[in-house]
XYZ file of C-alpha atoms in Angstrom:
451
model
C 98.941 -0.015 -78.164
C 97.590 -2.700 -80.147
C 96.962 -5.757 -78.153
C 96.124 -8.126 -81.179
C 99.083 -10.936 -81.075
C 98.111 -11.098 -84.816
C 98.995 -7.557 -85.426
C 102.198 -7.355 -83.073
C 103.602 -10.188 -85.243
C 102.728 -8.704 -88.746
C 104.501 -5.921 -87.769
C 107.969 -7.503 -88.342
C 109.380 -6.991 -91.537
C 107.985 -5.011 -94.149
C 104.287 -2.958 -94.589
C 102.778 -4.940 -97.311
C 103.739 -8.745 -96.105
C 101.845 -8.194 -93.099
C 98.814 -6.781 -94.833
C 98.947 -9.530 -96.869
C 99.246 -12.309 -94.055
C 96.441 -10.402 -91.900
C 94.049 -10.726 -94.892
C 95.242 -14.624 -95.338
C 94.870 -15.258 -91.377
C 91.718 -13.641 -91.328
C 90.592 -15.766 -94.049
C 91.795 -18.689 -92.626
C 90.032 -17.736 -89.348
C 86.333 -17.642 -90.817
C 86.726 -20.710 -92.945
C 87.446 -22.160 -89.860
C 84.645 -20.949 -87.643
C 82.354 -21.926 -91.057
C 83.254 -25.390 -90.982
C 82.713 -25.803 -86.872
C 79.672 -24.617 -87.634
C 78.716 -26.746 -90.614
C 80.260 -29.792 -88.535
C 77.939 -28.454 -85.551
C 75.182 -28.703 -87.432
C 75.822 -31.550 -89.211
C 76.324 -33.292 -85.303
C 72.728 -31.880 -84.796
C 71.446 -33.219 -88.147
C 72.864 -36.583 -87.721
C 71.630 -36.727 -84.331
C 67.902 -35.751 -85.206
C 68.340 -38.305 -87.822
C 69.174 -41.052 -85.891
C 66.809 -39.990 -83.047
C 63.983 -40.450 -85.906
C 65.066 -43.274 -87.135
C 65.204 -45.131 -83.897
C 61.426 -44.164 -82.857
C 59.491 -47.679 -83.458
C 57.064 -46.100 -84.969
C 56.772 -45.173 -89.020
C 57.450 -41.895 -90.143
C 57.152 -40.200 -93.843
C 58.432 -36.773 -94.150
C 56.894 -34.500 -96.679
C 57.851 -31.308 -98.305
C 54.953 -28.312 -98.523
C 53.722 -27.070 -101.032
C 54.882 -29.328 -103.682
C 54.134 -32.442 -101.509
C 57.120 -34.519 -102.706
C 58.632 -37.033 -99.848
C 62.049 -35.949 -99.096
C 62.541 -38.985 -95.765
C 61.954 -41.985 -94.356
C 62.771 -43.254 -91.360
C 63.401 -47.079 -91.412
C 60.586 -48.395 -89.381
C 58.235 -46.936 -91.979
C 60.690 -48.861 -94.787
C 60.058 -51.848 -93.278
C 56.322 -51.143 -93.378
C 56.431 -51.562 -97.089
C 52.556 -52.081 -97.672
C 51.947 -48.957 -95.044
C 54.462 -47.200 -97.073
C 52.818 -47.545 -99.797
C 49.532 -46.338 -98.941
C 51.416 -43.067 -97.406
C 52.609 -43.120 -101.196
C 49.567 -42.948 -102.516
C 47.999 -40.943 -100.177
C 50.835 -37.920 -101.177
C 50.329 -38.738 -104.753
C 46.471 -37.804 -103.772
C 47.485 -34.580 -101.624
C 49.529 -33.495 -104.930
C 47.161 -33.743 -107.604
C 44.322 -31.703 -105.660
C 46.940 -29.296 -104.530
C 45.199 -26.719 -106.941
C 42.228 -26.838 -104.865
C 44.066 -27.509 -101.435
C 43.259 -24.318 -99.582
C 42.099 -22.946 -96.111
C 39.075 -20.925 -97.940
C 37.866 -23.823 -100.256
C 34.912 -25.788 -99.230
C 35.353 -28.530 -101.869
C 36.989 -31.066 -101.453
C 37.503 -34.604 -103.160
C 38.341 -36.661 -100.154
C 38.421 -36.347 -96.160
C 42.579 -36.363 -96.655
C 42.069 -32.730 -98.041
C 40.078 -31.555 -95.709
C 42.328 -33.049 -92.712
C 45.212 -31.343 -94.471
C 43.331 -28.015 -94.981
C 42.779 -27.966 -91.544
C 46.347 -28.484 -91.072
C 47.399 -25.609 -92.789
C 44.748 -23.324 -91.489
C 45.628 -24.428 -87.570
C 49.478 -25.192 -88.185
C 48.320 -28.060 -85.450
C 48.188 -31.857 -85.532
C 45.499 -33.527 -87.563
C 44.390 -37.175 -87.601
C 43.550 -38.986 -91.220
C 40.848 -41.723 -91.392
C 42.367 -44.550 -90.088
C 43.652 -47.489 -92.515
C 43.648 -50.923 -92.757
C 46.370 -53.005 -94.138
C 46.856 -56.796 -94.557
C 50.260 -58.172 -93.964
C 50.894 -61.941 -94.770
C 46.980 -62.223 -94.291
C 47.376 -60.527 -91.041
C 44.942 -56.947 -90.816
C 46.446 -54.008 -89.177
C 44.935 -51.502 -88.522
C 46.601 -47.734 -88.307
C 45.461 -44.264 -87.002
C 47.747 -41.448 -89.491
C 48.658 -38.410 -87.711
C 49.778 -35.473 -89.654
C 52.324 -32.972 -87.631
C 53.292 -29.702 -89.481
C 57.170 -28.467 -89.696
C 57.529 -24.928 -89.786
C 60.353 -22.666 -90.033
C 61.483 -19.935 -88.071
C 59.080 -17.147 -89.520
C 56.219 -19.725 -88.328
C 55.497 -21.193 -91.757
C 54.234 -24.038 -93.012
C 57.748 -25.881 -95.113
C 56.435 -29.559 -94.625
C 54.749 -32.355 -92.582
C 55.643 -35.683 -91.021
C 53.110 -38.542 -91.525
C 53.051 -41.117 -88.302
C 51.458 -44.155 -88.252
C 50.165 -45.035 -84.691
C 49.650 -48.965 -84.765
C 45.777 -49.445 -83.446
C 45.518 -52.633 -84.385
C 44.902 -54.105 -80.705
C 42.420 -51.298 -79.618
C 40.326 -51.950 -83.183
C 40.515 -55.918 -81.920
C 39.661 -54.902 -78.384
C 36.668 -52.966 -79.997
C 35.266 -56.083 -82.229
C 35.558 -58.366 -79.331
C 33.216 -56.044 -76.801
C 31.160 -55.497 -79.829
C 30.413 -59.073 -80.699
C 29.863 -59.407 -76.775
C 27.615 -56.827 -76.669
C 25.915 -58.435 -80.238
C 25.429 -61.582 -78.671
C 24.463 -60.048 -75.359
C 21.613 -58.468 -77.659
C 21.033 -61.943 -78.975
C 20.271 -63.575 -75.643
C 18.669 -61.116 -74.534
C 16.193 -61.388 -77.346
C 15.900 -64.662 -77.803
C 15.197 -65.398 -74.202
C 13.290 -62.484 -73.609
C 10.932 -63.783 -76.854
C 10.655 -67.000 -74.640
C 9.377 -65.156 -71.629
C 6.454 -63.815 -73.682
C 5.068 -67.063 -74.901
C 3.900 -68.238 -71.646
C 2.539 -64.529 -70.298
C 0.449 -64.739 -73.646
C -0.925 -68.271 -72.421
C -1.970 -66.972 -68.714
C -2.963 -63.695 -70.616
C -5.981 -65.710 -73.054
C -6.773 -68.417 -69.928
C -7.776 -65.246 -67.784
C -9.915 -64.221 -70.745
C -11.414 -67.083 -71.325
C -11.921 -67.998 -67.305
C -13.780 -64.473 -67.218
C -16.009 -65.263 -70.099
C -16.862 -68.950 -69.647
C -16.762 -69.130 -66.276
C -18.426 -65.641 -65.191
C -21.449 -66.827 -63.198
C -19.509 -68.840 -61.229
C -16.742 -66.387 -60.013
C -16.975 -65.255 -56.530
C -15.821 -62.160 -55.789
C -13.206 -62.561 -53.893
C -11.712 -65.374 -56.773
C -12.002 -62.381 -59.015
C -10.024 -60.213 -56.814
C -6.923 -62.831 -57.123
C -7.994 -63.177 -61.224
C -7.848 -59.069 -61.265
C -3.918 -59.552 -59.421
C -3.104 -61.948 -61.799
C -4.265 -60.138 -64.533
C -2.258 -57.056 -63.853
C 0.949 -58.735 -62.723
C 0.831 -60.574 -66.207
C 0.626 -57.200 -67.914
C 3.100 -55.627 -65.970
C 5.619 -58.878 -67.229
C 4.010 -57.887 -70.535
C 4.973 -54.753 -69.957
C 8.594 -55.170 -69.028
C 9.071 -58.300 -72.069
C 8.072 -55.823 -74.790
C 9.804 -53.234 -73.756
C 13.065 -55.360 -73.554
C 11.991 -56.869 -76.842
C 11.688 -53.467 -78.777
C 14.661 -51.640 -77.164
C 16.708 -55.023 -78.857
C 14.907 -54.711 -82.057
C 16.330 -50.812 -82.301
C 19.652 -51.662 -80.888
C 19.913 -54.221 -84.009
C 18.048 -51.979 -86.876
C 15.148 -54.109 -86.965
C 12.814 -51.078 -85.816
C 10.355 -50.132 -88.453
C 9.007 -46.650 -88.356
C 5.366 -46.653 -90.835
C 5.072 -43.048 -91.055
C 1.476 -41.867 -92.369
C -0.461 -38.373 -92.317
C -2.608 -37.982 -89.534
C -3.832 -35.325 -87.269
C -1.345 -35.032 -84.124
C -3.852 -33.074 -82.098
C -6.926 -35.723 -82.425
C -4.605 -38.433 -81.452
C -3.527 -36.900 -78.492
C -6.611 -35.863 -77.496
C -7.982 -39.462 -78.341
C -4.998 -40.881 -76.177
C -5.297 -38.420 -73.598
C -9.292 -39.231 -73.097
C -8.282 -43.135 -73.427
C -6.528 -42.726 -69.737
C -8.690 -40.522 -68.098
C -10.500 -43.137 -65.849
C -7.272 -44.264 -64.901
C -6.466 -40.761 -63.623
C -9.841 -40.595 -61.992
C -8.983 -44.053 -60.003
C -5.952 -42.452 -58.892
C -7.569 -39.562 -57.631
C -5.626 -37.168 -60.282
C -7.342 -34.966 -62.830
C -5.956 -35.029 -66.070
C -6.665 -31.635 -68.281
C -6.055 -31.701 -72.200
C -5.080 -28.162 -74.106
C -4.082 -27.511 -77.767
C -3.663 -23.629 -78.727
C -4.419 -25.194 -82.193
C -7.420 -27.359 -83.636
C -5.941 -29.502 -86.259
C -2.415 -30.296 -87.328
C -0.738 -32.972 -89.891
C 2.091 -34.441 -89.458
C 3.569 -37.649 -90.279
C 3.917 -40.221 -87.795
C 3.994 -43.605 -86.764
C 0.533 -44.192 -84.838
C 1.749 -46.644 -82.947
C 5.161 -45.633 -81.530
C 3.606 -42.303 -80.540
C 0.678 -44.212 -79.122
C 3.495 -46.267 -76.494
C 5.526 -42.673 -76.219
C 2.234 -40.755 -75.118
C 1.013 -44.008 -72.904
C 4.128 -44.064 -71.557
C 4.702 -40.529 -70.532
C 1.123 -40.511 -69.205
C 1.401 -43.242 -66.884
C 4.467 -42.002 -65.372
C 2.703 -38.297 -64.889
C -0.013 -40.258 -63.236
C 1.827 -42.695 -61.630
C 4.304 -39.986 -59.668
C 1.318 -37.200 -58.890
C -0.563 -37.203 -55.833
C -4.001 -37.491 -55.371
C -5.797 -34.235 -55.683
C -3.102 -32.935 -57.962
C -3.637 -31.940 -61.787
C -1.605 -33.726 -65.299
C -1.727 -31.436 -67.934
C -1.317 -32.730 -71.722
C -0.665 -29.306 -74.055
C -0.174 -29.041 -78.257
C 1.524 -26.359 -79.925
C 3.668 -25.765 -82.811
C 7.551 -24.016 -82.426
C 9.974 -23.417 -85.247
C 8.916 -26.350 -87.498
C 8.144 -28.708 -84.596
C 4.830 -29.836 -83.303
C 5.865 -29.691 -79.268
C 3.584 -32.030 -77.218
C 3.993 -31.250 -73.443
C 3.001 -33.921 -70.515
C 3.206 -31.909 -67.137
C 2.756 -33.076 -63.400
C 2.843 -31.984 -60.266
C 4.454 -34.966 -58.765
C 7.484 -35.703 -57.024
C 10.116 -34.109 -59.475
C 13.694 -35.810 -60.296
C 16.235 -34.653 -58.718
C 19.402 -32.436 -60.350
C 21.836 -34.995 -60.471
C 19.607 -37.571 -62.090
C 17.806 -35.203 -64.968
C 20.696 -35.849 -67.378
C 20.656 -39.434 -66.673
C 16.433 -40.038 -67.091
C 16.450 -41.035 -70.118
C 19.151 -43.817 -69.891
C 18.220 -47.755 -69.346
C 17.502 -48.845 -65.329
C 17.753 -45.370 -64.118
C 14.864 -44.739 -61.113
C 13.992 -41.912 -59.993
C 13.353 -43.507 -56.873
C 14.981 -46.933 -56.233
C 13.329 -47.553 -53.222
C 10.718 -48.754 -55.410
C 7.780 -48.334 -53.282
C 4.634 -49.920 -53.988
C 2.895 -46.969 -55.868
C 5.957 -46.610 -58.221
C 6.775 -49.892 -59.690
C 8.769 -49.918 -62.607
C 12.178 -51.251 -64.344
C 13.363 -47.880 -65.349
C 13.704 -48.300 -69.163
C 10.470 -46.888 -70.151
C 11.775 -43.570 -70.697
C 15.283 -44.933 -72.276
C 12.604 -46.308 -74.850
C 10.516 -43.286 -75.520
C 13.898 -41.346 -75.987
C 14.456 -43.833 -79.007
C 11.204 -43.898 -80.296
C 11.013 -40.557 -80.311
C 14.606 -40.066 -81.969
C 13.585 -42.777 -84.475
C 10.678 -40.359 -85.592
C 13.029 -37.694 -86.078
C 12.242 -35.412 -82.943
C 13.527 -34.369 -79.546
C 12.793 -35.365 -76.295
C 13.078 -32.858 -73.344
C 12.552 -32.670 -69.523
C 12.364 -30.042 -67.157
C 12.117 -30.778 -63.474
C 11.718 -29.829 -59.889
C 11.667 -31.751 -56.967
C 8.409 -31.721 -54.810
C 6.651 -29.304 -57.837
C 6.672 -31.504 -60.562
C 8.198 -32.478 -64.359
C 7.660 -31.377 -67.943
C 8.264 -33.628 -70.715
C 8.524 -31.740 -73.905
C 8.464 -33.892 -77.185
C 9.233 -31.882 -80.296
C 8.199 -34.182 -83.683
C 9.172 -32.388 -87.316
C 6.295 -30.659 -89.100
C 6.075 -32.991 -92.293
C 4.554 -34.509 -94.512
C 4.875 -37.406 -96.211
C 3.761 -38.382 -100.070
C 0.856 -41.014 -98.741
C -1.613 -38.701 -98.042
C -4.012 -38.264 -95.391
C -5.951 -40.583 -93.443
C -7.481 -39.097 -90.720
C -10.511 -41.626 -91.051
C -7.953 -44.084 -89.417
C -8.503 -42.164 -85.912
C -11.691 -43.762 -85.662
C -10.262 -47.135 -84.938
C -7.644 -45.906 -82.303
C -9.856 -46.833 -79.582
C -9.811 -50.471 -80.739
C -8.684 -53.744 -79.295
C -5.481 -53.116 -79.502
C -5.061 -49.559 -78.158
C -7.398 -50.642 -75.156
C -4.622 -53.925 -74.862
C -1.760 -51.393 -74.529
C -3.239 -49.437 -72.187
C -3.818 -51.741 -69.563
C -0.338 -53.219 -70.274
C 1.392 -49.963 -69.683
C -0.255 -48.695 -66.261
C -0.053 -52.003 -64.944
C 2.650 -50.577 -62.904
C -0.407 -48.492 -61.214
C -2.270 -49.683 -57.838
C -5.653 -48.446 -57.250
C -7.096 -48.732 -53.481
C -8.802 -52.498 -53.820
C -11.968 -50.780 -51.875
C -13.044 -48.589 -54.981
C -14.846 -51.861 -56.137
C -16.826 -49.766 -58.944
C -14.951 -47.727 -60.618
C -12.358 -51.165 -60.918
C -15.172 -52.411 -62.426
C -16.251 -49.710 -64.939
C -12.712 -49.740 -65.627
C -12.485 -53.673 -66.519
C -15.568 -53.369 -68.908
């Protein structure tokens, strides 16, 4: 038996009413269950909506692929300049829709690209962030673009939020002009520092050379300390003095053709007595015998000085600094390796950033600040090349620069390498091993090195 109540009731009276009711009841039935629905998803709908529109935070719904805006929530309609540059920046994703493709690797703008990424990931992508002035007010927003897809995992539109970043952009300006006028000081005082040293600096000279004959030797032995704590202040002054000139642009890098082999060689034989005083031999190798390049002479002059003091400075006496040329894949590589005291593992990826020590004990055969090496890695950067260390502890350290095989259009002038042994070179290298102390009894070779 039929245990419908529907049926049992249609059964009373004749056949073809009750056919005729059951069809209408029926009917009835699934208009019914339609409209629940549609008022079940209209609840859901409404909800969404008003979730959206409640978020504080602006939000511009667009359809894909013919990029038309189909909502807005009513923060964003507030926003009416921000609004408007979402406006425009639709009107820009429609007109290079043609070209708007995963595969393309054209694009007009950085907004395509973002929004071909988009569609090739189906993720989140940021836009470049914008700036907007509101009653002479900037803000400043970061656009995110989040795709909508449907249930067969396609791409049917996107939703455009504006993240407010105006107080992290503010944040940003302030530590940057703190960290400009940090620079500033630093300069500026620094430059002040240097006047004096250059004072003691030409008295020392000029006590040496007027007043020779009537130096004792043990006055010259204070004059000698004198003279090599004012270089080391040299020292320290222009290396704080360059590393601000970089940090504000004002580097200048004079590139001209030389031969990268002679000058190391040259700069290499410049230091050797220095190495002898220390007790340390210092070997020079090139598997080729001449090589141009372009290069500032001297920036690599204070990178090689400075990477061969430190070699000598670190290795023990009786031990060996080797200085090596070659050429790899378009790169001139010029190696400076010791057999000193190595740096240890968790200090290799810091070496080359400013105060770092390899040892902070600072004992007195290792004096030093610790930004020589933080400004060889921008000298060497600011010639185009790579800087590279290898170390282990108790065996030793290779430095590995790497400078681009080039040319440049002012020719060669290797003639200039005859004055690299001049005044100046022979200034810089007594400034930069400064930080070196030679046993006070080895009264001769002190003074070969002096003259």
């Amino acid at each position: 038996m039929d245990g419908n109540p529907a049926r049992l009731i249609l059964r009373i009276g004749s056949k073809k009413p009750c056919k005729l009711k059951l069809r209408k009841s029926k009917r009835r039935l699934s208009v019914e269950i339609a409209e629940k629905k549609d008022k079940l998803s209209r609840g859901k709908f409404n909800c969404l909506y008003n979730i959206i529109n409640s978020i504080d935070l602006p939000i511009v719904s667009v359809s894909y692929p013919s990029f038309n805006i189909i909502d807005i929530n009513n923060k964003a309609q507030r926003e009416k300049k921000l609004l408007k540059r979402c406006f425009l920046l639709v009107d820009e994703m429609r007109k290079g829709n043609n070209t708007l493709n995963v595969f393309s690797k054209t694009y007009s703008c950085r907004n395509q690209q973002c929004i071909a990424k988009m569609l090739c990931t189906k993720a989140s992508v940021y836009l470049p962030n914008i700036e907007v002035e509101d009653n002479g007010k900037k803000m400043y927003y970061k656009l995110m673009c989040q795709p909508i897809l449907n249930p067969h995992n396609k791409i049917i539109g996107f939703m455009i939020n504006s993240i407010d970043i105006t107080k992290e952009v503010e944040k940003k300006k302030i530590v940057e002009n703190l960290a400009r006028f940090k620079d500033e000081f630093l300069y500026s005082i620094t430059h002040e520092f240097k006047t004096p040293l250059v004072v003691i600096s030409s008295a020392l000279q000029a006590m040496e050379v007027l007043c020779k004959n009537e130096l004792t030797d043990r006055i010259k032995i204070y004059l000698n300390r004198i003279k090599q704590n004012t270089f080391r202040q040299m020292r320290l002054v222009n290396n704080l003095l360059d590393i601000a000139k970089i940090e504000a642009g004002y580097i200048k890098i004079l590139k001209k053709n030389l031969d990268i082999v002679a000058m190391t060689r040259l700069i290499t034989e410049s230091v050797s007595m220095f190495a002898e005083l220390k007790g340390v031999k210092l070997l020079f190798y090139s598997n080729i015998n001449k090589k141009i390049i372009a290069i500032d002479e001297e920036k690599y002059e204070r990178i090689m000085l400075n990477l061969l003091s430190n070699a000598i400075k670190f290795t023990p006496k009786g031990k060996t600094v080797y200085v090596e040329v070659s050429t790899q894949g378009g790169y001139v590589e010029i190696k400076v390796k010791d057999s000193g005291i190595g740096i240890p593992k968790d200090k290799v990826k810091t070496i080359f950033e400013r105060f770092v020590q390899v040892d902070s004990s600072l004992s007195r055969n290792t004096e030093g600040t610790g930004i020589g090496l933080a400004l060889v890695h921008m000298f060497v950067s600011s010639l185009g090349g790579q800087i590279t260390v290898k170390s282990e502890e108790n065996i030793g350290s290779t430095f590995t620069v790497a400078l681009p095989d080039v040319v440049t259009e002012y020719g060669c002038e290797n003639d200039r390498l005859v004055d690299l042994c001049d005044n100046r070179l022979i200034q810089a290298i007594k400034i930069e091993f400064s930080d070196i102390y030679f046993d006070e009894n080895d009264s001769e070779r002190k003074k070969n090195l002096e003259t």
